[in-house]
PDB file of C-alpha atoms and ligand atoms in Angstrom:
ATOM      1  CA  MET A   1      11.600  27.026 -28.685  1.00  0.00           C
ATOM      2  CA  ILE A   2      10.130  24.744 -31.701  1.00  0.00           C
ATOM      3  CA  GLY A   3      10.315  21.580 -30.412  1.00  0.00           C
ATOM      4  CA  MET A   4       8.580  18.118 -30.850  1.00  0.00           C
ATOM      5  CA  ASP A   5       8.071  17.541 -26.815  1.00  0.00           C
ATOM      6  CA  MET A   6       5.032  15.179 -25.836  1.00  0.00           C
ATOM      7  CA  THR A   7       5.922  14.928 -22.559  1.00  0.00           C
ATOM      8  CA  GLY A   8       2.106  14.955 -20.869  1.00  0.00           C
ATOM      9  CA  LYS A   9       0.761  13.129 -24.126  1.00  0.00           C
ATOM     10  CA  VAL A  10      -1.259   9.908 -24.311  1.00  0.00           C
ATOM     11  CA  THR A  11      -0.649   8.185 -27.837  1.00  0.00           C
ATOM     12  CA  LEU A  12      -2.157   5.028 -28.682  1.00  0.00           C
ATOM     13  CA  VAL A  13      -0.060   3.192 -31.778  1.00  0.00           C
ATOM     14  CA  THR A  14      -2.085   0.193 -33.568  1.00  0.00           C
ATOM     15  CA  GLY A  15       0.060  -2.729 -34.860  1.00  0.00           C
ATOM     16  CA  ALA A  16       2.283  -1.369 -32.869  1.00  0.00           C
ATOM     17  CA  GLY A  17       3.454  -5.020 -31.982  1.00  0.00           C
ATOM     18  CA  GLY A  18       5.455  -4.508 -35.604  1.00  0.00           C
ATOM     19  CA  GLY A  19       7.905  -2.774 -37.803  1.00  0.00           C
ATOM     20  CA  ILE A  20       6.917   0.423 -38.584  1.00  0.00           C
ATOM     21  CA  GLY A  21       4.437   0.865 -35.885  1.00  0.00           C
ATOM     22  CA  GLY A  22       7.048  -0.497 -33.642  1.00  0.00           C
ATOM     23  CA  GLY A  23       9.464   2.825 -34.783  1.00  0.00           C
ATOM     24  CA  ILE A  24       6.429   4.431 -34.265  1.00  0.00           C
ATOM     25  CA  ALA A  25       6.035   3.545 -30.797  1.00  0.00           C
ATOM     26  CA  ASP A  26       9.680   4.289 -29.414  1.00  0.00           C
ATOM     27  CA  VAL A  27       9.625   7.711 -31.524  1.00  0.00           C
ATOM     28  CA  PHE A  28       7.159   9.185 -29.285  1.00  0.00           C
ATOM     29  CA  ALA A  29       7.939   7.940 -26.400  1.00  0.00           C
ATOM     30  CA  ALA A  30      11.319   9.202 -26.933  1.00  0.00           C
ATOM     31  CA  ALA A  31       8.889  12.246 -26.767  1.00  0.00           C
ATOM     32  CA  GLY A  32       7.728  11.911 -23.790  1.00  0.00           C
ATOM     33  CA  ALA A  33       4.784  10.538 -24.681  1.00  0.00           C
ATOM     34  CA  LEU A  34       2.775   7.689 -22.097  1.00  0.00           C
ATOM     35  CA  VAL A  35       2.418   5.399 -25.711  1.00  0.00           C
ATOM     36  CA  TYR A  36      -0.156   2.617 -25.632  1.00  0.00           C
ATOM     37  CA  VAL A  37       1.185  -0.413 -27.498  1.00  0.00           C
ATOM     38  CA  ALA A  38      -1.683  -1.687 -28.943  1.00  0.00           C
ATOM     39  CA  ASP A  39      -1.303  -5.207 -30.825  1.00  0.00           C
ATOM     40  CA  MET A  40      -3.619  -8.376 -32.385  1.00  0.00           C
ATOM     41  CA  GLU A  41      -0.760 -10.109 -31.009  1.00  0.00           C
ATOM     42  CA  LEU A  42      -0.222  -9.976 -27.643  1.00  0.00           C
ATOM     43  CA  ASP A  43       2.661 -10.571 -26.425  1.00  0.00           C
ATOM     44  CA  ASP A  44       4.329  -8.924 -29.491  1.00  0.00           C
ATOM     45  CA  ALA A  45       3.161  -5.409 -27.943  1.00  0.00           C
ATOM     46  CA  ARG A  46       4.407  -6.732 -25.174  1.00  0.00           C
ATOM     47  CA  ALA A  47       8.259  -7.231 -25.990  1.00  0.00           C
ATOM     48  CA  ARG A  48       8.361  -3.995 -27.863  1.00  0.00           C
ATOM     49  CA  ALA A  49       7.320  -2.725 -24.777  1.00  0.00           C
ATOM     50  CA  ALA A  50       9.069  -3.839 -22.535  1.00  0.00           C
ATOM     51  CA  GLN A  51      11.938  -2.085 -24.555  1.00  0.00           C
ATOM     52  CA  ILE A  52      10.350   0.516 -24.592  1.00  0.00           C
ATOM     53  CA  THR A  53      10.370   0.679 -20.282  1.00  0.00           C
ATOM     54  CA  ALA A  54      14.065  -0.422 -20.679  1.00  0.00           C
ATOM     55  CA  ARG A  55      14.774   2.682 -21.045  1.00  0.00           C
ATOM     56  CA  GLY A  56      12.932   4.833 -18.621  1.00  0.00           C
ATOM     57  CA  LEU A  57      10.325   5.900 -20.647  1.00  0.00           C
ATOM     58  CA  THR A  58       6.736   4.940 -21.021  1.00  0.00           C
ATOM     59  CA  ALA A  59       4.718   2.279 -22.433  1.00  0.00           C
ATOM     60  CA  ARG A  60       1.240   0.306 -21.748  1.00  0.00           C
ATOM     61  CA  ALA A  61       1.105  -3.387 -24.082  1.00  0.00           C
ATOM     62  CA  VAL A  62      -2.766  -4.324 -25.373  1.00  0.00           C
ATOM     63  CA  ARG A  63      -3.951  -6.368 -26.718  1.00  0.00           C
ATOM     64  CA  LEU A  64      -6.331  -5.359 -29.860  1.00  0.00           C
ATOM     65  CA  ASP A  65      -8.059  -6.735 -32.554  1.00  0.00           C
ATOM     66  CA  VAL A  66      -9.203  -3.193 -35.054  1.00  0.00           C
ATOM     67  CA  THR A  67     -11.970  -5.378 -36.677  1.00  0.00           C
ATOM     68  CA  GLN A  68     -13.476  -5.837 -33.352  1.00  0.00           C
ATOM     69  CA  LYS A  69     -15.531  -2.325 -32.772  1.00  0.00           C
ATOM     70  CA  ASP A  70     -16.143  -3.980 -28.877  1.00  0.00           C
ATOM     71  CA  GLU A  71     -12.373  -4.283 -28.211  1.00  0.00           C
ATOM     72  CA  ILE A  72     -11.843  -1.088 -30.007  1.00  0.00           C
ATOM     73  CA  ASN A  73     -14.645   1.086 -27.861  1.00  0.00           C
ATOM     74  CA  ALA A  74     -13.150  -0.594 -24.257  1.00  0.00           C
ATOM     75  CA  LEU A  75      -9.738  -0.011 -24.562  1.00  0.00           C
ATOM     76  CA  MET A  76     -10.502   3.690 -25.949  1.00  0.00           C
ATOM     77  CA  ASP A  77     -12.842   4.208 -22.540  1.00  0.00           C
ATOM     78  CA  GLN A  78      -9.789   2.315 -20.677  1.00  0.00           C
ATOM     79  CA  ILE A  79      -7.581   4.912 -21.543  1.00  0.00           C
ATOM     80  CA  VAL A  80      -9.654   7.717 -21.368  1.00  0.00           C
ATOM     81  CA  LYS A  81     -10.778   6.992 -17.802  1.00  0.00           C
ATOM     82  CA  GLU A  82      -6.486   5.904 -17.073  1.00  0.00           C
ATOM     83  CA  ASN A  83      -5.595   9.793 -18.377  1.00  0.00           C
ATOM     84  CA  GLY A  84      -9.014  11.773 -19.037  1.00  0.00           C
ATOM     85  CA  LYS A  85      -8.427  12.149 -22.694  1.00  0.00           C
ATOM     86  CA  ILE A  86      -6.359  10.332 -25.596  1.00  0.00           C
ATOM     87  CA  ASP A  87      -4.026  12.746 -27.673  1.00  0.00           C
ATOM     88  CA  HIS A  88      -3.200  10.693 -31.016  1.00  0.00           C
ATOM     89  CA  LEU A  89      -4.334   8.489 -31.990  1.00  0.00           C
ATOM     90  CA  ILE A  90      -2.248   6.350 -35.004  1.00  0.00           C
ATOM     91  CA  ASN A  91      -3.737   3.650 -37.145  1.00  0.00           C
ATOM     92  CA  CYS A  92      -0.546   1.100 -38.172  1.00  0.00           C
ATOM     93  CA  ALA A  93      -2.404  -1.683 -38.116  1.00  0.00           C
ATOM     94  CA  GLY A  94      -2.260  -3.858 -41.718  1.00  0.00           C
ATOM     95  CA  ILE A  95      -1.680  -7.287 -43.459  1.00  0.00           C
ATOM     96  CA  VAL A  96      -0.889  -7.707 -47.122  1.00  0.00           C
ATOM     97  CA  TYR A  97      -1.457 -10.784 -49.820  1.00  0.00           C
ATOM     98  CA  SER A  98       1.722 -10.450 -52.200  1.00  0.00           C
ATOM     99  CA  LYS A  99       0.990 -12.668 -55.422  1.00  0.00           C
ATOM    100  CA  PRO A 100      -0.481 -12.160 -58.374  1.00  0.00           C
ATOM    101  CA  TYR A 101      -4.101 -10.168 -58.443  1.00  0.00           C
ATOM    102  CA  LEU A 102      -5.041 -13.675 -60.797  1.00  0.00           C
ATOM    103  CA  GLU A 103      -4.115 -15.923 -57.781  1.00  0.00           C
ATOM    104  CA  SER A 104      -5.734 -14.057 -54.811  1.00  0.00           C
ATOM    105  CA  SER A 105      -9.279 -15.093 -53.645  1.00  0.00           C
ATOM    106  CA  ASP A 106     -12.367 -12.858 -52.269  1.00  0.00           C
ATOM    107  CA  ASP A 107     -11.575 -14.709 -48.940  1.00  0.00           C
ATOM    108  CA  GLU A 108      -8.051 -12.199 -48.993  1.00  0.00           C
ATOM    109  CA  PHE A 109      -9.825  -9.165 -50.649  1.00  0.00           C
ATOM    110  CA  ARG A 110     -12.174  -9.366 -48.214  1.00  0.00           C
ATOM    111  CA  LYS A 111      -9.732  -9.668 -44.779  1.00  0.00           C
ATOM    112  CA  THR A 112      -7.458  -7.034 -46.330  1.00  0.00           C
ATOM    113  CA  LEU A 113     -10.583  -4.721 -46.395  1.00  0.00           C
ATOM    114  CA  GLU A 114     -11.631  -5.447 -42.680  1.00  0.00           C
ATOM    115  CA  VAL A 115      -8.121  -4.950 -41.664  1.00  0.00           C
ATOM    116  CA  ASN A 116      -6.537  -2.274 -43.849  1.00  0.00           C
ATOM    117  CA  LEU A 117      -9.824  -0.389 -44.644  1.00  0.00           C
ATOM    118  CA  ILE A 118     -12.696  -0.537 -41.962  1.00  0.00           C
ATOM    119  CA  GLY A 119     -10.444  -1.299 -38.847  1.00  0.00           C
ATOM    120  CA  VAL A 120      -8.986   2.598 -39.263  1.00  0.00           C
ATOM    121  CA  ASP A 121     -12.355   3.464 -39.691  1.00  0.00           C
ATOM    122  CA  ASN A 122     -13.841   1.706 -37.366  1.00  0.00           C
ATOM    123  CA  CYS A 123     -10.103   3.176 -34.471  1.00  0.00           C
ATOM    124  CA  CYS A 124     -11.294   6.863 -36.285  1.00  0.00           C
ATOM    125  CA  ARG A 125     -14.836   6.753 -34.744  1.00  0.00           C
ATOM    126  CA  ALA A 126     -14.131   5.418 -32.010  1.00  0.00           C
ATOM    127  CA  ALA A 127     -11.443   8.113 -31.150  1.00  0.00           C
ATOM    128  CA  LEU A 128     -13.335  10.864 -32.753  1.00  0.00           C
ATOM    129  CA  GLY A 129     -15.812   9.901 -30.161  1.00  0.00           C
ATOM    130  CA  HIS A 130     -13.518  11.442 -27.625  1.00  0.00           C
ATOM    131  CA  MET A 131     -11.353  13.795 -29.348  1.00  0.00           C
ATOM    132  CA  ILE A 132     -14.489  15.700 -30.277  1.00  0.00           C
ATOM    133  CA  SER A 133     -15.772  16.768 -27.091  1.00  0.00           C
ATOM    134  CA  ARG A 134     -12.535  18.103 -26.154  1.00  0.00           C
ATOM    135  CA  LYS A 135     -11.910  20.029 -29.840  1.00  0.00           C
ATOM    136  CA  GLU A 136      -8.423  18.503 -29.366  1.00  0.00           C
ATOM    137  CA  GLY A 137      -6.418  15.483 -31.487  1.00  0.00           C
ATOM    138  CA  LYS A 138      -4.801  13.899 -33.539  1.00  0.00           C
ATOM    139  CA  ILE A 139      -5.175  11.023 -35.972  1.00  0.00           C
ATOM    140  CA  VAL A 140      -2.203   9.912 -38.927  1.00  0.00           C
ATOM    141  CA  ASN A 141      -3.407   6.609 -40.818  1.00  0.00           C
ATOM    142  CA  ILE A 142      -0.008   4.474 -42.165  1.00  0.00           C
ATOM    143  CA  LEU A 143      -0.691   4.763 -45.603  1.00  0.00           C
ATOM    144  CA  SER A 144       1.362   3.527 -48.407  1.00  0.00           C
ATOM    145  CA  ALA A 145       2.870   4.200 -52.039  1.00  0.00           C
ATOM    146  CA  SER A 146       0.370   1.800 -52.431  1.00  0.00           C
ATOM    147  CA  SER A 147      -2.707   4.269 -51.612  1.00  0.00           C
ATOM    148  CA  ARG A 148      -1.999   6.610 -55.330  1.00  0.00           C
ATOM    149  CA  MET A 149      -0.270   3.578 -57.424  1.00  0.00           C
ATOM    150  CA  GLY A 150      -2.410   0.919 -58.372  1.00  0.00           C
ATOM    151  CA  SER A 151      -0.903  -3.249 -58.965  1.00  0.00           C
ATOM    152  CA  ASP A 152      -0.625  -6.276 -59.757  1.00  0.00           C
ATOM    153  CA  PHE A 153       1.140  -7.333 -56.968  1.00  0.00           C
ATOM    154  CA  TYR A 154      -1.092  -5.980 -54.355  1.00  0.00           C
ATOM    155  CA  THR A 155      -4.182  -5.207 -55.980  1.00  0.00           C
ATOM    156  CA  HIS A 156      -6.376  -5.894 -52.691  1.00  0.00           C
ATOM    157  CA  TYR A 157      -3.636  -3.863 -50.865  1.00  0.00           C
ATOM    158  CA  SER A 158      -3.577  -1.152 -52.740  1.00  0.00           C
ATOM    159  CA  ALA A 159      -7.514  -0.499 -53.153  1.00  0.00           C
ATOM    160  CA  SER A 160      -7.613  -0.934 -49.658  1.00  0.00           C
ATOM    161  CA  LYS A 161      -4.695   1.467 -48.885  1.00  0.00           C
ATOM    162  CA  PHE A 162      -6.106   3.792 -51.896  1.00  0.00           C
ATOM    163  CA  GLY A 163      -9.139   3.482 -49.562  1.00  0.00           C
ATOM    164  CA  ALA A 164      -8.144   4.955 -46.687  1.00  0.00           C
ATOM    165  CA  LEU A 165      -6.455   7.485 -48.035  1.00  0.00           C
ATOM    166  CA  GLY A 166     -10.364   8.721 -49.405  1.00  0.00           C
ATOM    167  CA  LEU A 167     -10.962   7.844 -45.061  1.00  0.00           C
ATOM    168  CA  THR A 168      -8.227  10.299 -44.188  1.00  0.00           C
ATOM    169  CA  GLN A 169      -9.263  12.649 -46.804  1.00  0.00           C
ATOM    170  CA  GLY A 170     -13.252  12.712 -45.657  1.00  0.00           C
ATOM    171  CA  ILE A 171     -12.823  11.817 -41.567  1.00  0.00           C
ATOM    172  CA  GLY A 172     -10.782  15.062 -41.716  1.00  0.00           C
ATOM    173  CA  LEU A 173     -12.884  17.670 -43.659  1.00  0.00           C
ATOM    174  CA  ALA A 174     -15.830  16.530 -40.994  1.00  0.00           C
ATOM    175  CA  ALA A 175     -12.667  16.511 -37.836  1.00  0.00           C
ATOM    176  CA  ALA A 176     -11.175  20.084 -38.833  1.00  0.00           C
ATOM    177  CA  ARG A 177     -14.055  22.076 -37.129  1.00  0.00           C
ATOM    178  CA  TYR A 178     -13.212  20.498 -34.076  1.00  0.00           C
ATOM    179  CA  ASN A 179     -10.165  21.335 -33.925  1.00  0.00           C
ATOM    180  CA  ILE A 180      -8.569  17.405 -34.818  1.00  0.00           C
ATOM    181  CA  ASN A 181      -6.163  16.994 -38.059  1.00  0.00           C
ATOM    182  CA  VAL A 182      -6.140  13.579 -39.711  1.00  0.00           C
ATOM    183  CA  ASN A 183      -3.610  13.024 -42.336  1.00  0.00           C
ATOM    184  CA  GLY A 184      -1.518  10.328 -43.566  1.00  0.00           C
ATOM    185  CA  ILE A 185       1.954   8.983 -44.355  1.00  0.00           C
ATOM    186  CA  CYS A 186       2.644   6.754 -47.242  1.00  0.00           C
ATOM    187  CA  PRO A 187       5.599   4.530 -45.999  1.00  0.00           C
ATOM    188  CA  GLY A 188       7.973   3.518 -49.207  1.00  0.00           C
ATOM    189  CA  ILE A 189       9.736   0.208 -48.471  1.00  0.00           C
ATOM    190  CA  ILE A 190      10.166  -1.644 -45.086  1.00  0.00           C
ATOM    191  CA  ASP A 191      11.722  -5.094 -44.568  1.00  0.00           C
ATOM    192  CA  THR A 192       9.299  -6.098 -41.919  1.00  0.00           C
ATOM    193  CA  ARG A 193       7.475  -9.018 -41.387  1.00  0.00           C
ATOM    194  CA  ILE A 194       4.518  -7.620 -42.803  1.00  0.00           C
ATOM    195  CA  GLY A 195       2.525 -10.625 -45.031  1.00  0.00           C
ATOM    196  CA  GLU A 196       4.233 -13.697 -43.127  1.00  0.00           C
ATOM    197  CA  LYS A 197       0.750 -14.438 -41.697  1.00  0.00           C
ATOM    198  CA  GLN A 198      -0.255 -14.222 -45.047  1.00  0.00           C
ATOM    199  CA  GLY A 199       1.824 -16.513 -47.112  1.00  0.00           C
ATOM    200  CA  GLY A 200       5.352 -14.548 -46.804  1.00  0.00           C
ATOM    201  CA  THR A 201       6.995 -10.968 -46.508  1.00  0.00           C
ATOM    202  CA  LEU A 202       6.395  -8.639 -49.375  1.00  0.00           C
ATOM    203  CA  SER A 203      10.359  -9.446 -50.126  1.00  0.00           C
ATOM    204  CA  GLN A 204      10.288 -13.351 -49.853  1.00  0.00           C
ATOM    205  CA  GLN A 205       6.971 -13.356 -52.239  1.00  0.00           C
ATOM    206  CA  MET A 206       9.049 -11.351 -54.498  1.00  0.00           C
ATOM    207  CA  ALA A 207      12.127 -14.286 -54.587  1.00  0.00           C
ATOM    208  CA  LYS A 208       9.697 -16.632 -55.057  1.00  0.00           C
ATOM    209  CA  TYR A 209       7.348 -15.272 -57.801  1.00  0.00           C
ATOM    210  CA  SER A 210      10.290 -13.469 -60.070  1.00  0.00           C
ATOM    211  CA  GLY A 211      12.358 -16.836 -59.446  1.00  0.00           C
ATOM    212  CA  LYS A 212      14.622 -14.389 -58.248  1.00  0.00           C
ATOM    213  CA  PRO A 213      16.867 -15.254 -54.352  1.00  0.00           C
ATOM    214  CA  GLU A 214      14.843 -13.616 -51.824  1.00  0.00           C
ATOM    215  CA  GLU A 215      18.821 -10.618 -51.085  1.00  0.00           C
ATOM    216  CA  GLN A 216      19.025  -9.885 -54.793  1.00  0.00           C
ATOM    217  CA  MET A 217      15.162  -8.760 -54.702  1.00  0.00           C
ATOM    218  CA  LYS A 218      16.056  -6.252 -51.847  1.00  0.00           C
ATOM    219  CA  GLU A 219      19.426  -5.663 -53.906  1.00  0.00           C
ATOM    220  CA  ASN A 220      16.741  -4.806 -56.786  1.00  0.00           C
ATOM    221  CA  ILE A 221      13.968  -2.771 -54.455  1.00  0.00           C
ATOM    222  CA  ARG A 222      16.922  -1.114 -52.807  1.00  0.00           C
ATOM    223  CA  ARG A 223      18.106  -0.247 -56.080  1.00  0.00           C
ATOM    224  CA  ALA A 224      15.218   1.113 -56.798  1.00  0.00           C
ATOM    225  CA  ILE A 225      14.558   4.050 -54.480  1.00  0.00           C
ATOM    226  CA  PRO A 226      16.612   7.365 -55.447  1.00  0.00           C
ATOM    227  CA  LEU A 227      18.560   7.731 -52.045  1.00  0.00           C
ATOM    228  CA  ARG A 228      19.368   3.788 -52.104  1.00  0.00           C
ATOM    229  CA  ARG A 229      18.244   3.392 -48.875  1.00  0.00           C
ATOM    230  CA  PHE A 230      15.492   1.548 -47.167  1.00  0.00           C
ATOM    231  CA  GLN A 231      13.103   4.103 -44.649  1.00  0.00           C
ATOM    232  CA  SER A 232      12.744   2.937 -41.101  1.00  0.00           C
ATOM    233  CA  GLY A 233       9.914   2.484 -38.648  1.00  0.00           C
ATOM    234  CA  GLU A 234      11.548   5.256 -37.345  1.00  0.00           C
ATOM    235  CA  ASP A 235      11.436   7.298 -39.758  1.00  0.00           C
ATOM    236  CA  ILE A 236       7.415   6.914 -40.560  1.00  0.00           C
ATOM    237  CA  GLY A 237       7.255   7.783 -37.011  1.00  0.00           C
ATOM    238  CA  TYR A 238       9.935  10.935 -36.849  1.00  0.00           C
ATOM    239  CA  MET A 239       6.521  12.006 -40.192  1.00  0.00           C
ATOM    240  CA  ALA A 240       3.860  11.027 -37.780  1.00  0.00           C
ATOM    241  CA  LEU A 241       5.841  12.970 -34.375  1.00  0.00           C
ATOM    242  CA  PHE A 242       5.774  16.310 -36.342  1.00  0.00           C
ATOM    243  CA  LEU A 243       2.170  15.469 -38.135  1.00  0.00           C
ATOM    244  CA  CYS A 244       1.391  15.231 -34.194  1.00  0.00           C
ATOM    245  CA  SER A 245       2.935  18.403 -32.860  1.00  0.00           C
ATOM    246  CA  GLU A 246       1.795  22.464 -33.016  1.00  0.00           C
ATOM    247  CA  LEU A 247       4.327  22.725 -35.424  1.00  0.00           C
ATOM    248  CA  ALA A 248       1.564  20.975 -37.918  1.00  0.00           C
ATOM    249  CA  LYS A 249      -1.493  23.009 -36.997  1.00  0.00           C
ATOM    250  CA  ASN A 250      -2.222  23.845 -40.420  1.00  0.00           C
ATOM    251  CA  ILE A 251      -1.422  20.498 -42.228  1.00  0.00           C
ATOM    252  CA  THR A 252      -5.053  18.267 -42.712  1.00  0.00           C
ATOM    253  CA  CYS A 253      -6.663  15.833 -44.554  1.00  0.00           C
ATOM    254  CA  GLN A 254      -3.110  15.574 -46.366  1.00  0.00           C
ATOM    255  CA  ALA A 255      -0.695  13.010 -47.397  1.00  0.00           C
ATOM    256  CA  ILE A 256       3.316  12.443 -46.787  1.00  0.00           C
ATOM    257  CA  ASN A 257       5.726  10.572 -48.909  1.00  0.00           C
ATOM    258  CA  VAL A 258       7.975   8.920 -47.118  1.00  0.00           C
ATOM    259  CA  CYS A 259      10.012   6.896 -49.382  1.00  0.00           C
ATOM    260  CA  GLY A 260      13.154   8.199 -50.159  1.00  0.00           C
ATOM    261  CA  GLY A 261      12.028   9.790 -53.266  1.00  0.00           C
ATOM    262  CA  MET A 262      10.529   6.454 -54.816  1.00  0.00           C
ATOM    263  CA  ARG A 263       7.067   8.730 -55.287  1.00  0.00           C
ATOM    264  CA  MET A 264       6.995  11.893 -56.238  1.00  0.00           C
ATOM    265  CA  ASN A 265       2.574  12.272 -55.921  1.00  0.00           C
TER     266      ASN A 265
HETATM  267  N1  NAD B 301       6.864  -2.586 -44.968  1.00  0.00           N
HETATM  268  C1  NAD B 301       6.161  -1.941 -45.238  1.00  0.00           C
HETATM  269  O1  NAD B 301       7.598  -1.255 -46.641  1.00  0.00           O
HETATM  270  C2  NAD B 301       5.156  -0.979 -45.690  1.00  0.00           C
HETATM  271  C3  NAD B 301       5.329   0.146 -46.853  1.00  0.00           C
HETATM  272  C4  NAD B 301       4.006   1.254 -46.879  1.00  0.00           C
HETATM  273  C5  NAD B 301       3.067   0.524 -45.791  1.00  0.00           C
HETATM  274  N2  NAD B 301       2.745  -0.134 -45.265  1.00  0.00           N
HETATM  275  C6  NAD B 301       2.379   0.127 -44.035  1.00  0.00           C
HETATM  276  O2  NAD B 301       2.717   0.316 -42.933  1.00  0.00           O
HETATM  277  C7  NAD B 301       2.281  -0.549 -41.968  1.00  0.00           C
HETATM  278  C8  NAD B 301       3.310  -1.659 -40.887  1.00  0.00           C
HETATM  279  O3  NAD B 301       3.198  -2.644 -41.526  1.00  0.00           O
HETATM  280  P1  NAD B 301       4.642  -3.083 -41.163  1.00  0.00           P
HETATM  281  O4  NAD B 301       5.893  -3.128 -42.127  1.00  0.00           O
HETATM  282  O5  NAD B 301       5.060  -2.709 -39.985  1.00  0.00           O
HETATM  283  O6  NAD B 301       4.560  -4.784 -41.076  1.00  0.00           O
HETATM  284  P2  NAD B 301       4.072  -5.584 -38.943  1.00  0.00           P
HETATM  285  O7  NAD B 301       3.557  -6.978 -39.752  1.00  0.00           O
HETATM  286  O8  NAD B 301       5.518  -5.243 -38.842  1.00  0.00           O
HETATM  287  O9  NAD B 301       3.221  -4.553 -38.528  1.00  0.00           O
HETATM  288  C9  NAD B 301       1.767  -4.815 -38.811  1.00  0.00           C
HETATM  289  C10 NAD B 301       1.209  -5.226 -36.933  1.00  0.00           C
HETATM  290  O10 NAD B 301      -0.175  -5.251 -37.395  1.00  0.00           O
HETATM  291  C11 NAD B 301      -1.012  -6.258 -36.766  1.00  0.00           C
HETATM  292  N3  NAD B 301      -2.188  -6.738 -36.987  1.00  0.00           N
HETATM  293  C12 NAD B 301      -2.220  -7.170 -38.420  1.00  0.00           C
HETATM  294  N4  NAD B 301      -3.411  -6.922 -37.814  1.00  0.00           N
HETATM  295  C13 NAD B 301      -3.763  -7.043 -36.369  1.00  0.00           C
HETATM  296  C14 NAD B 301      -5.386  -6.461 -35.716  1.00  0.00           C
HETATM  297  N5  NAD B 301      -6.360  -7.134 -36.721  1.00  0.00           N
HETATM  298  N6  NAD B 301      -5.354  -5.835 -35.423  1.00  0.00           N
HETATM  299  C15 NAD B 301      -3.713  -5.494 -34.592  1.00  0.00           C
HETATM  300  N7  NAD B 301      -3.576  -5.649 -35.298  1.00  0.00           N
HETATM  301  C16 NAD B 301      -3.325  -6.230 -36.127  1.00  0.00           C
HETATM  302  C17 NAD B 301       0.272  -7.132 -36.411  1.00  0.00           C
HETATM  303  O11 NAD B 301       0.236  -8.178 -35.808  1.00  0.00           O
HETATM  304  C18 NAD B 301       1.159  -7.030 -37.193  1.00  0.00           C
HETATM  305  O12 NAD B 301       2.482  -6.371 -35.527  1.00  0.00           O
HETATM  306  C19 NAD B 301       0.791  -1.246 -42.289  1.00  0.00           C
HETATM  307  O13 NAD B 301      -0.199  -0.471 -42.295  1.00  0.00           O
HETATM  308  C20 NAD B 301       1.489  -1.729 -44.010  1.00  0.00           C
HETATM  309  O14 NAD B 301       0.827  -2.188 -45.000  1.00  0.00           O
HETATM  310  C21 NAD B 301       4.042  -0.448 -44.547  1.00  0.00           C
END
C-alpha cells in the first residue's frame, strides 16, 4: 500500500498563521500528524489550530518569532520534551516589501533578510540539533519563483529567497549523512495577506504602482499562469507532504516548482 500516512509524526510549521503555512498545517494534520502551528501572530496561529482541532485532528498553536534564536530553541526543546522527537520542520514564515527597487530602503532589506533567510537558518540549525541524534528528519523550506529569477519589484525579497535556496542545498548536503532530507518548494503566486504589514499585499501593491484596479491585476496574473488558476496553501502542503514521506526518501537538496507551469527551471 503506497501512502502518505503521517500518524505518529510531529510536524512544526512556521508562519502557519498565514495563508500557505495554514494550508500546509491543514494537510499534515489531515494526514495524521500532530502539527505545531507556529506564528509570530499567536491569534492567527490559534485560529488555524482551532479550525484543525474542530475537525477532530491534532494541532497546537504556539507563538514563535523566527528571528529570535532563544524562542526557537525553547520551542524545539518543548516539542521534544512533549513528544520525544521532531519529525518535520516546514519553514514558511516570510515577509515581502513589494515596491520598485529604487524606492526600497536598507532597513527593509535587513528586515527581509532577517525573516526570510536568517530565520530559515535559525530554525534549521535548532531542528537539526534534535534530528541528527535520531538520524531521522525532514526539512522543507518554502522558497519562491523569485528564488531563481530576479525582479525589480521584489528585489530584496528575491535576494532573500535566492539565499534560502542556497541554504536548502548546503544544509541538505550537510544533513544527508545523517539521513535527513532538506528540500524546498517554489510556489508561484498565491493570494494571501503577505506584504499587508509591509505596505500592501502583492495585488494591492501591483495595482498601486501600475495604476490599474486590483481585480484587473489579479486577472492579469491569473492569465500569466499556464494552468490559469492560482495555487492554494493546500497545493503547497501536498508537495510538502510528499517530500516528508518515505516516497521521497531519495530526494534531497532540491527545489520543486508548484506554480501552475509559470516557471520551468
Ligand atoms: N503568497 C505567495 O504568492 C507566495 C509565493 C511564493 C512564496 N511564498 C512564500 O510562502 C511563505 C508564506 O507566505 P504567505 O503567502 O502564506 O504569507 P502570509 O503573510 O499569509 O503568511 C506568512 C506568515 O508568516 C508570519 N511571520 C512573519 N514574520 C514572522 C516571524 N518573524 N516569525 C514567525 N512568523 C512570522 C506572518 O505572521 C504570517 O502569518 C513565505 O515564505 C512566502 O515568501 C508566498
